[in-house]
mmCIF file of C-alpha atoms in Angstrom:
data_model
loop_
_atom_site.group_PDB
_atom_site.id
_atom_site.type_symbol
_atom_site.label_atom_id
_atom_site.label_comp_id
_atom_site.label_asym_id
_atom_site.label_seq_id
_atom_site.Cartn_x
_atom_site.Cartn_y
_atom_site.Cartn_z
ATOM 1 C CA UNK A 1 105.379 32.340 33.817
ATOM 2 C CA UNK A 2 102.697 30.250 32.851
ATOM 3 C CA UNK A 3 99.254 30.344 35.021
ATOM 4 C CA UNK A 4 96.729 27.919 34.603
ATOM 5 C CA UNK A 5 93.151 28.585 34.957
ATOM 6 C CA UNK A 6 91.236 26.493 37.705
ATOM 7 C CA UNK A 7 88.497 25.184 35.669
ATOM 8 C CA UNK A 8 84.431 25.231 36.176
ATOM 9 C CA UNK A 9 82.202 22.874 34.241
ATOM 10 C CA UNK A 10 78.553 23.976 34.514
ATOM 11 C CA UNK A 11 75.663 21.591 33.957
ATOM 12 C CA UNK A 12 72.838 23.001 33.259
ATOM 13 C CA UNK A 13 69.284 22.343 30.067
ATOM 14 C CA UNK A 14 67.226 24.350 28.338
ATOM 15 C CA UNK A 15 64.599 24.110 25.752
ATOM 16 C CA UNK A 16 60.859 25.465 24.817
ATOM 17 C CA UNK A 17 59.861 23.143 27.361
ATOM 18 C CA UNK A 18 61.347 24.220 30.223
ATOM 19 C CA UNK A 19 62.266 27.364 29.031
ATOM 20 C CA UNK A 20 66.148 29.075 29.150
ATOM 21 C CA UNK A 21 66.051 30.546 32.932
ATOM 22 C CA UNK A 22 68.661 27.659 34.131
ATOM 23 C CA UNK A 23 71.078 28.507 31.064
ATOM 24 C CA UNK A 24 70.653 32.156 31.337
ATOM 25 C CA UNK A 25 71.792 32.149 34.610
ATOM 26 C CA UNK A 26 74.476 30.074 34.366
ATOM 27 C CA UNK A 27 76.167 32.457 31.486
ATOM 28 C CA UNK A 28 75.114 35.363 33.863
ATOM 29 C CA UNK A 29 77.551 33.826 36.201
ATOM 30 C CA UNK A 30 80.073 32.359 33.418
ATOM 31 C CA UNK A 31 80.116 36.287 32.395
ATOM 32 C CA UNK A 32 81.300 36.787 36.293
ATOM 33 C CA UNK A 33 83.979 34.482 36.364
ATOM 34 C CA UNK A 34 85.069 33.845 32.647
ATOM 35 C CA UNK A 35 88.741 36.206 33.821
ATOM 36 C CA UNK A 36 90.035 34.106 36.223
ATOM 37 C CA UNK A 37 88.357 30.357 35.551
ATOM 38 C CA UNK A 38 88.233 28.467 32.707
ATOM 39 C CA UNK A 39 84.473 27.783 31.905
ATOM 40 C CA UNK A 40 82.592 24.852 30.045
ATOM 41 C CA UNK A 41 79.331 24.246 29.763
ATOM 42 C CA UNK A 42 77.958 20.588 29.784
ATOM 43 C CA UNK A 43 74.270 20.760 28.372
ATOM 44 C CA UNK A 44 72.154 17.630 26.984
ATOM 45 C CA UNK A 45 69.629 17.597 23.795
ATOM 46 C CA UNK A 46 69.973 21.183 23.403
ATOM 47 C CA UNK A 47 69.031 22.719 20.068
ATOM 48 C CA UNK A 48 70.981 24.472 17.885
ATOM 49 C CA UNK A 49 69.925 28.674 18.862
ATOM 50 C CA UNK A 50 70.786 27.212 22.470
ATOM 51 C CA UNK A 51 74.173 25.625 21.764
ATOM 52 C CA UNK A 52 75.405 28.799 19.347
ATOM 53 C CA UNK A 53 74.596 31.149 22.827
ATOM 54 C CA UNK A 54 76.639 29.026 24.578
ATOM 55 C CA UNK A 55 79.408 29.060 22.286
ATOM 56 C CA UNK A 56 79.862 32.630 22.281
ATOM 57 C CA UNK A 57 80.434 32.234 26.029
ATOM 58 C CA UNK A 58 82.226 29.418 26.708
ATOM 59 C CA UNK A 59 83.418 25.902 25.254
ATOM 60 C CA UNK A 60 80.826 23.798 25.065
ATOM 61 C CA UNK A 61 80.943 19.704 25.456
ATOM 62 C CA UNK A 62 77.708 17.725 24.462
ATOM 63 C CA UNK A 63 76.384 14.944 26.825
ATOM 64 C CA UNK A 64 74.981 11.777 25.197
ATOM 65 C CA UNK A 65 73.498 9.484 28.497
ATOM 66 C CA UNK A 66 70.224 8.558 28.112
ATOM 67 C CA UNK A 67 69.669 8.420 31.810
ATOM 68 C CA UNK A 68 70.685 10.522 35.171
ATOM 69 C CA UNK A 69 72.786 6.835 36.288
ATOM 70 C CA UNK A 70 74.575 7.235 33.098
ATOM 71 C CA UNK A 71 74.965 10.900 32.871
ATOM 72 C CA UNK A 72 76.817 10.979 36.279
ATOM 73 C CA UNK A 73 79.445 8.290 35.120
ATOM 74 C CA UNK A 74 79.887 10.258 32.031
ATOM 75 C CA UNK A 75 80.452 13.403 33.942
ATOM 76 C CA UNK A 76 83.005 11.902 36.031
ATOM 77 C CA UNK A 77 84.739 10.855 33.255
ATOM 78 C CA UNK A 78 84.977 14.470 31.939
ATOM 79 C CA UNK A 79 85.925 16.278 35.315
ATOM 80 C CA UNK A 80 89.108 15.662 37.497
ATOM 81 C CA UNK A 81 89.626 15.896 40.989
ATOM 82 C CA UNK A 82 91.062 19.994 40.637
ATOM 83 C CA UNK A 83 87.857 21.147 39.531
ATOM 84 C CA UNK A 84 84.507 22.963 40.194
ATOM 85 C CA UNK A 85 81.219 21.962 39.022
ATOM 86 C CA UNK A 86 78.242 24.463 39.036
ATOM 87 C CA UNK A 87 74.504 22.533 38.592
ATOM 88 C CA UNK A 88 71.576 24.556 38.091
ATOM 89 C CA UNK A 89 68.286 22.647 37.331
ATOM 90 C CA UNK A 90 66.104 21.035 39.523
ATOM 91 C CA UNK A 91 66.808 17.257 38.252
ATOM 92 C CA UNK A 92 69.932 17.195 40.189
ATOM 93 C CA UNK A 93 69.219 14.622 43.475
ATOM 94 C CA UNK A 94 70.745 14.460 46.587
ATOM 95 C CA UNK A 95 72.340 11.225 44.771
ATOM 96 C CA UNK A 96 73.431 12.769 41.800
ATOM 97 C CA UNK A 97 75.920 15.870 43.865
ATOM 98 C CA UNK A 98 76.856 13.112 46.222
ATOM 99 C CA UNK A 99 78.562 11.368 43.530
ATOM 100 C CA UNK A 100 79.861 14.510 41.545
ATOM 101 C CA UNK A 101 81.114 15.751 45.212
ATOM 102 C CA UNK A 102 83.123 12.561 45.691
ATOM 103 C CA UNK A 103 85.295 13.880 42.023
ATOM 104 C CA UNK A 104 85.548 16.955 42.341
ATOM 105 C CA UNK A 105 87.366 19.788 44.470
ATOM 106 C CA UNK A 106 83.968 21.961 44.825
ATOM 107 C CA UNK A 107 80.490 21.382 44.257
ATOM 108 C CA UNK A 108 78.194 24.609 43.536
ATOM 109 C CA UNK A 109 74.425 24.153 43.645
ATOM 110 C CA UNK A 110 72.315 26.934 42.223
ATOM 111 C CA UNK A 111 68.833 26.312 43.603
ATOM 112 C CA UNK A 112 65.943 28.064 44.680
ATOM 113 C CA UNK A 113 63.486 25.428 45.941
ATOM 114 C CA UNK A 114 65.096 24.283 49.012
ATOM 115 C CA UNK A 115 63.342 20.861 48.770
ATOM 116 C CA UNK A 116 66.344 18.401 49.100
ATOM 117 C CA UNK A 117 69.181 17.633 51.143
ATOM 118 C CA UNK A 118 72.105 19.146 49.803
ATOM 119 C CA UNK A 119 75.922 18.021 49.481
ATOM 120 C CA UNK A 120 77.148 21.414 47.664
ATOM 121 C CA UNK A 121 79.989 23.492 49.352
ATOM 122 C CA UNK A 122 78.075 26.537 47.703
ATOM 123 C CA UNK A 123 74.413 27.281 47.218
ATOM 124 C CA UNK A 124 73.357 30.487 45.112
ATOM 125 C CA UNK A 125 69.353 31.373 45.311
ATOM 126 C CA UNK A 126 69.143 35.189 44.267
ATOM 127 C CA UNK A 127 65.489 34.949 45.253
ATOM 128 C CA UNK A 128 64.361 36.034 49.092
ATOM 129 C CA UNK A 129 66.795 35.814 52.145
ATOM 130 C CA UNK A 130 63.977 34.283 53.903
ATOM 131 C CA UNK A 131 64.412 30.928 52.236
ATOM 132 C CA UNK A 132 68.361 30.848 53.989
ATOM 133 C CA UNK A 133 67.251 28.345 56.924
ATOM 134 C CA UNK A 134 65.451 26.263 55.197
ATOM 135 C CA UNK A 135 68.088 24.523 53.354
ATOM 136 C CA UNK A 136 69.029 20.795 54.701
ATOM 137 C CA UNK A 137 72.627 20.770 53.945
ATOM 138 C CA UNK A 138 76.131 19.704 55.006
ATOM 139 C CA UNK A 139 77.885 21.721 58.003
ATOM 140 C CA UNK A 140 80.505 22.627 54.918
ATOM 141 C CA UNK A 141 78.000 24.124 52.933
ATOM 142 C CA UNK A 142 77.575 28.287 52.523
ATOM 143 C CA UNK A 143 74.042 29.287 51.391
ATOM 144 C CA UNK A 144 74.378 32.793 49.770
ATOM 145 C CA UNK A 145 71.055 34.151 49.311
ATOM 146 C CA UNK A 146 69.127 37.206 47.956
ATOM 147 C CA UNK A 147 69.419 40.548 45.545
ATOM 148 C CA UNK A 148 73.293 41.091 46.804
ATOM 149 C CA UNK A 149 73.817 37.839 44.870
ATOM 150 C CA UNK A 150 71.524 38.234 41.598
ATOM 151 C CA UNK A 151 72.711 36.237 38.390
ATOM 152 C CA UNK A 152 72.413 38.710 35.809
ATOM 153 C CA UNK A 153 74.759 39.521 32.366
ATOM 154 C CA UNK A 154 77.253 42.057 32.260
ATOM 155 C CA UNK A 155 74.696 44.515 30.349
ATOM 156 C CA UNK A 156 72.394 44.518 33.197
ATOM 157 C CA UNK A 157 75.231 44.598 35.763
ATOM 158 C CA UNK A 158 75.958 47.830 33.936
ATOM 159 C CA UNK A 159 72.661 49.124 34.225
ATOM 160 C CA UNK A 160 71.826 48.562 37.540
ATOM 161 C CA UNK A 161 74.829 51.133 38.377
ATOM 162 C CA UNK A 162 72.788 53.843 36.667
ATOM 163 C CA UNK A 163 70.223 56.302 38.466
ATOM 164 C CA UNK A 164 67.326 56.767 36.687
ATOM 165 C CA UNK A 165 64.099 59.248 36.989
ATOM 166 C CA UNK A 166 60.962 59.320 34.520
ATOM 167 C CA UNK A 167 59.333 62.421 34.191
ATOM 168 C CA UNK A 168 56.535 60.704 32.355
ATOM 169 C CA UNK A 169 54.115 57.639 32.443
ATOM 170 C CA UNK A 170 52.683 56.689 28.789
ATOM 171 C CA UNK A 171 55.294 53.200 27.440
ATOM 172 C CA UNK A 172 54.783 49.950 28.641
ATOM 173 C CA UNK A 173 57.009 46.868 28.029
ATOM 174 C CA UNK A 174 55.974 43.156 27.931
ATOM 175 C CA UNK A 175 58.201 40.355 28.290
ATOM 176 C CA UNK A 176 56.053 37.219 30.243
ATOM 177 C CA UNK A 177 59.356 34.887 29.348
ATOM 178 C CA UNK A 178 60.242 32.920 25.894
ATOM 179 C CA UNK A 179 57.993 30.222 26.263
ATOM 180 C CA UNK A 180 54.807 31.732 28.044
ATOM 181 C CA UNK A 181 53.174 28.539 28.055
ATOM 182 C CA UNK A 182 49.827 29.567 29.591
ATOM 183 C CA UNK A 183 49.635 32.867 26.966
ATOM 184 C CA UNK A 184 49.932 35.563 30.293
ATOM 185 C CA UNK A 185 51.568 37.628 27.024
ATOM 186 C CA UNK A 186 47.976 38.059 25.331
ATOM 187 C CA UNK A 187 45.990 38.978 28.625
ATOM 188 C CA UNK A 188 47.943 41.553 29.746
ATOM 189 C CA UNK A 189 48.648 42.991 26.035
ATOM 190 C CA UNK A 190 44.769 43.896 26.249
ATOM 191 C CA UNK A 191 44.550 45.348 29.891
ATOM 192 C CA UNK A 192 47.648 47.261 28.639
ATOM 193 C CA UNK A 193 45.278 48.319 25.304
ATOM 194 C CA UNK A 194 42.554 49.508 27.866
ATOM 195 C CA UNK A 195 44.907 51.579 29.639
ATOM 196 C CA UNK A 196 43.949 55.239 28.086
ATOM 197 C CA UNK A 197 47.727 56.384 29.395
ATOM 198 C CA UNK A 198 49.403 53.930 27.996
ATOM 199 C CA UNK A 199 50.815 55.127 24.421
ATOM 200 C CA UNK A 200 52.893 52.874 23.196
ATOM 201 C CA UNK A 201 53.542 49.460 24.324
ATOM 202 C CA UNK A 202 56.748 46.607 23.690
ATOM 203 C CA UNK A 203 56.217 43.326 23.501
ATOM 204 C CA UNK A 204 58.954 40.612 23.659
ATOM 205 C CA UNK A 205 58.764 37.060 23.476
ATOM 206 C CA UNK A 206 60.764 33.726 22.005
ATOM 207 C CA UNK A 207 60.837 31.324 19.260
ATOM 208 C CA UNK A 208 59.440 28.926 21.665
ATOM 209 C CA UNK A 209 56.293 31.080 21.905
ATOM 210 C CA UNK A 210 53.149 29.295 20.091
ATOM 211 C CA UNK A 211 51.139 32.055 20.588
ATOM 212 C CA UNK A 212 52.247 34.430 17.623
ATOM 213 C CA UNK A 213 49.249 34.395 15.487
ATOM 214 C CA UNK A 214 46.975 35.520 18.189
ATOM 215 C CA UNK A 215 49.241 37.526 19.520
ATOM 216 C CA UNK A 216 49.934 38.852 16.019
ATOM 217 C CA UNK A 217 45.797 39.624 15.466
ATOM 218 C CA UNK A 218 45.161 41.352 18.377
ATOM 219 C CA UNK A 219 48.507 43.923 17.777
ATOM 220 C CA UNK A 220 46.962 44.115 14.083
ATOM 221 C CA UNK A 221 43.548 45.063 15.406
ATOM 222 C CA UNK A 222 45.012 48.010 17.635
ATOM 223 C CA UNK A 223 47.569 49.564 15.654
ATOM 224 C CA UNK A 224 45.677 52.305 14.548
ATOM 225 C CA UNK A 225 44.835 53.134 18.570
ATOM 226 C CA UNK A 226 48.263 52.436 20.153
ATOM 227 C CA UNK A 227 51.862 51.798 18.819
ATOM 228 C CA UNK A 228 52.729 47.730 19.684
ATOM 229 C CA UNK A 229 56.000 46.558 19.011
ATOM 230 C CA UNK A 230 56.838 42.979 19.325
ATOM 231 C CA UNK A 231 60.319 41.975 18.926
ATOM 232 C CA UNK A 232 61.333 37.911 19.291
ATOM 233 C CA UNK A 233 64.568 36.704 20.675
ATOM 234 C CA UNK A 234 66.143 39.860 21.966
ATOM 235 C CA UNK A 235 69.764 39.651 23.540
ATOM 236 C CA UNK A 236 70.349 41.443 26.780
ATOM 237 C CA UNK A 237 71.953 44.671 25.020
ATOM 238 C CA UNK A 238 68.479 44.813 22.993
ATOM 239 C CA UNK A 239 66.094 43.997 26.417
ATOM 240 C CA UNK A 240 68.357 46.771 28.170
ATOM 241 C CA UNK A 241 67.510 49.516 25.099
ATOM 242 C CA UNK A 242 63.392 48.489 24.815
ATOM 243 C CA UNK A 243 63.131 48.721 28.967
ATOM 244 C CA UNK A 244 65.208 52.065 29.283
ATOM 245 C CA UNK A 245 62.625 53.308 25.837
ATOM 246 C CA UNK A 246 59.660 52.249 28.945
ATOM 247 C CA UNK A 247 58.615 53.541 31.761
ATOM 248 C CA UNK A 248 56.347 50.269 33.255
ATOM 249 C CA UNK A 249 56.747 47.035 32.898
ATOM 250 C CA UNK A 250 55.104 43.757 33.511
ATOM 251 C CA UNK A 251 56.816 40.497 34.033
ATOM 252 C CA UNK A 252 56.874 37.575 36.351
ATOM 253 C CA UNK A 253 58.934 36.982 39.067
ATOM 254 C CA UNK A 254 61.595 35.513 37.037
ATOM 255 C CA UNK A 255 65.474 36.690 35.846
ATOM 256 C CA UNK A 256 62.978 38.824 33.701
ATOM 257 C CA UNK A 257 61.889 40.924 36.662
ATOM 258 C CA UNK A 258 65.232 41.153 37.741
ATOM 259 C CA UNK A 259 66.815 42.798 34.674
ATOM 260 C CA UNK A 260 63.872 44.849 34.600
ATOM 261 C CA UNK A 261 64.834 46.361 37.959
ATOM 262 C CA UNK A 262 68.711 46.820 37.160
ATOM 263 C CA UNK A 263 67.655 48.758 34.261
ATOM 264 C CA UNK A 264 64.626 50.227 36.149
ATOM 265 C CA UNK A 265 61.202 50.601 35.627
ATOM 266 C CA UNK A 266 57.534 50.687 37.424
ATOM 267 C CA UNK A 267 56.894 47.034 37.728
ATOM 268 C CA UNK A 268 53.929 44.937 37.744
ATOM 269 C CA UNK A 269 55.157 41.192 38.847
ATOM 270 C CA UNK A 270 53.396 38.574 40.139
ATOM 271 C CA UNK A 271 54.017 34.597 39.900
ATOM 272 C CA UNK A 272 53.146 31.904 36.913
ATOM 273 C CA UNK A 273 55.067 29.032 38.603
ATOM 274 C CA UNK A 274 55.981 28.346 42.063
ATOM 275 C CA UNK A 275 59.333 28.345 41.634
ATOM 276 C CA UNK A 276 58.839 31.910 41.091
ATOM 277 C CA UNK A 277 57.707 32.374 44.605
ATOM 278 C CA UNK A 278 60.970 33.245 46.128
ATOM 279 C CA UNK A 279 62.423 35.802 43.657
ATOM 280 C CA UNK A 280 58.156 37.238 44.275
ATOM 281 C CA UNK A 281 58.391 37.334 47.845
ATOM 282 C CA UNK A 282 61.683 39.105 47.859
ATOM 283 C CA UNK A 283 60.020 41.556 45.257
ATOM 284 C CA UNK A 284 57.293 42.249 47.259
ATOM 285 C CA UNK A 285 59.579 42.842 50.537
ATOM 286 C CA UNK A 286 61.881 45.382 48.854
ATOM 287 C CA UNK A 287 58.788 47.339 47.167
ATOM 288 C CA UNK A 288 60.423 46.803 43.716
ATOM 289 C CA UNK A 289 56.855 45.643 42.030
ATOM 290 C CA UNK A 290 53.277 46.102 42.790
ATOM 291 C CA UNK A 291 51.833 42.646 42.774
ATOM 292 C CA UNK A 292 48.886 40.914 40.550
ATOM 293 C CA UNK A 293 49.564 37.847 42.622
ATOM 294 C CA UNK A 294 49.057 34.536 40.504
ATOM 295 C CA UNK A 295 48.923 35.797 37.000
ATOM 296 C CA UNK A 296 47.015 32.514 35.587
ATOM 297 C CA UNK A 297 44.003 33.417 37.903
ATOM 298 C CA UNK A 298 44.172 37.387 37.551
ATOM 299 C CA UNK A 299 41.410 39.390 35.201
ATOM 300 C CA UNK A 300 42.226 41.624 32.291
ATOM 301 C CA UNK A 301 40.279 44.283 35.333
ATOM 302 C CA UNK A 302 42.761 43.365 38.218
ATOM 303 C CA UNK A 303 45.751 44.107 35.661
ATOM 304 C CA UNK A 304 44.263 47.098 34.871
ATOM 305 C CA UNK A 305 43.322 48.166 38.164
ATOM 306 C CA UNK A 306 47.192 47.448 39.091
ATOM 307 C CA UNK A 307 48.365 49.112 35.990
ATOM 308 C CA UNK A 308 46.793 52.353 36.997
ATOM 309 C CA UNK A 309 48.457 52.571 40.095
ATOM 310 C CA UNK A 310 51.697 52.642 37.674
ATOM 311 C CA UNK A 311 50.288 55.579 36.232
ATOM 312 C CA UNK A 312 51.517 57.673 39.045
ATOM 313 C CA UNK A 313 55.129 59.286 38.645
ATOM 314 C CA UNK A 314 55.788 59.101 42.327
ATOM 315 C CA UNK A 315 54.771 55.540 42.940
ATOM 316 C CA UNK A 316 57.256 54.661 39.561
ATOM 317 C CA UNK A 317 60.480 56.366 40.895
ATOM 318 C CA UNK A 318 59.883 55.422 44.256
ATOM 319 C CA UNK A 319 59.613 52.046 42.970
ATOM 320 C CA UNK A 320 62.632 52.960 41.070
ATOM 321 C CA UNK A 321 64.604 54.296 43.980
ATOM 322 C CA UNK A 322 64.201 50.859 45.594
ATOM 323 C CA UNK A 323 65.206 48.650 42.795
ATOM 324 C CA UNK A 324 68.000 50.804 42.715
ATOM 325 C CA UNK A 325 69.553 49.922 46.374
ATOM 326 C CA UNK A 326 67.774 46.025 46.042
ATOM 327 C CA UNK A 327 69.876 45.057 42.641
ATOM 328 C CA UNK A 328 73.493 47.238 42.941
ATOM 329 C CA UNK A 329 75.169 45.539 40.216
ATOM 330 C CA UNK A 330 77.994 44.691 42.550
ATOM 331 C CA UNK A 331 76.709 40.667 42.290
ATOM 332 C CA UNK A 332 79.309 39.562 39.988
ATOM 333 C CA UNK A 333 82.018 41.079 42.110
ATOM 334 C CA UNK A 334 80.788 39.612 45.472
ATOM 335 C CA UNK A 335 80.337 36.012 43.802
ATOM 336 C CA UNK A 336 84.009 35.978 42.283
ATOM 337 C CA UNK A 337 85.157 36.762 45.941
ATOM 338 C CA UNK A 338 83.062 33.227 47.099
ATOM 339 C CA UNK A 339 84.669 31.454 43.913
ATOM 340 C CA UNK A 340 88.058 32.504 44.829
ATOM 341 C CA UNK A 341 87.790 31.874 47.890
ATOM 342 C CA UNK A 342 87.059 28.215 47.377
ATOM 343 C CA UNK A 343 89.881 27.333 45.427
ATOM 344 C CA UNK A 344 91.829 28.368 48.616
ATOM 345 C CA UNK A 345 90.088 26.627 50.991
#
């Protein structure tokens, strides 16, 4: 007997611009759902590196409009009336889900700004519960919010079910995002330097980073005092490997910070961009970080001063032990129940 797969279109961009979170997450969830939907991804003036990750996911289907007007006709031209349509990306009006709403069978919003009125029949926001009521939305809609409901790959998934303890303090991992358009990377690189516990130190970033040559000179400078490793473009395997090889880490309140706490680590988080804020605030609440705050405005000092506090084995694995019950890796089952459960209804 023949069964065919409902079908879920996701619409989603990335670039060095605005960096890869809204694709990332997207394949988090693609990775979630992949065995009982069909999944395509719908992307527009993506580059090359972006479309090939996509491939190895999903079919992918190029979008040529020049403008949101014309985008949403050619949408509606691609999807039929059976299926679901994920959007992630803040570009996506009230206007815009209205008229993929009146196609479709389901609408799925993945937001975490809560600035808009709303016509999804689904809303994901992994980032703080608090946010919940603040949604303007249709009496159909279901907000699910927080940690239960984090968008992360399998490879984290997998991690998160994993106890950890450290037993020592003295490797530090990096990762400020691909893009790190304000150069956070190179600040806390040197309070991390200045940290006399701190032994050896991993630094990731992305092709989109234009910082490489300074970052590149200052690792040069201190190699003979600490052992720096960048790496560029890591998959999530590779990102699970360099945080397990750490025992703090420092990220912002991003998907970063997230798989940093399913794999587990003492965390120094704090925001870069306010759409950060929620994912921060929800940090914070759990006591999965210790918090610099706004990174753009914090000294090399105030790092360090908040790095030192990491230097304590207690505060780490109690840090630990609540990242551990905050991020289960359970997610991706308790989101396939919500998709199936929409087809039905």
């Amino acid at each position: 007997m023949n069964f065919t797969k409902h079908r879920i279109f996701f619409r989603a961009d990335g670039s060095s611009k605005i960096g890869l979170g809204h694709v990332v997450r997207c394949l988090a969830l693609i990775e979630m759902l992949n065995r009982d939907f069909e999944c395509i991804f719908l992307i527009k003036d993506a580059d090359e590196k972006i479309k090939h990750l996509i491939e190895r996911n999903c079919k992918l289907i190029e979008l040529r409009s020049s403008d949101f007007d014309k985008e949403v006709l050619e949408v509606l031209n691609i999807v039929t009336g059976n299926d679901i349509v994920v959007l992630d990306g803040y570009c996506f009006n009230s206007k815009y889900q209205q008229s993929v709403k009146s196609k479709v069978s389901k609408l799925v919003m993945i937001d975490d700004k809560a600035d808009q009125h709303y016509y999804a029949d689904l809303i994901i926001n992994h980032g703080s519960s608090s946010i919940e009521n603040k949604y303007s939305k249709e009496l159909y809609t279901k907000v699910l919010v927080g940690f239960p409901y984090t968008l992360l790959r399998k490879e984290f998934l997998a991690s998160a079910k994993l106890n950890r303890v450290i037993t020592k303090v003295d490797t530090a991992f990096i990762c400020m995002g691909g893009s790190d358009p304000f150069n956070i990377t190179l600040k806390v690189l040197k309070a991390c330097i200045q940290c006399d516990f701190i032994k050896t130190i991993f630094v990731v970033t992305g092709s989109a980073y234009s910082n490489a040559d300074e970052l590149l000179s200052l690792i040069n400078e201190y190699k003979s005092v600490k052992k720096i490793f960048r790496e560029i473009n890591v998959d999530a395997q590779r990102m699970v490997e360099l945080i397990s090889m750490s025992d703090i880490a420092v990220s912002p309140a991003s998907s970063v910070s997230l798989e940093i706490c399913s794999v587990k680590a003492g965390l120094l988080s704090g925001i870069v961009i306010d759409n950060q804020n929620t994912i921060h605030e929800e940090l914070v609440h759990s006591e999965c970080c210790i918090s610099i705050g706004d990174f753009n405005i914090a000294s090399e000092n105030e790092i360090i001063s908040c790095l030192e506090k990491l230097k304590n084995i207690e505060t780490v694995n109690s840090m630990i032990r609540n990242q551990s019950k905050a991020i289960d890796g359970l997610s991706g089952e308790r989101i396939l129940v919500e998709f199936k459960e929409l087809i039905e209804c």
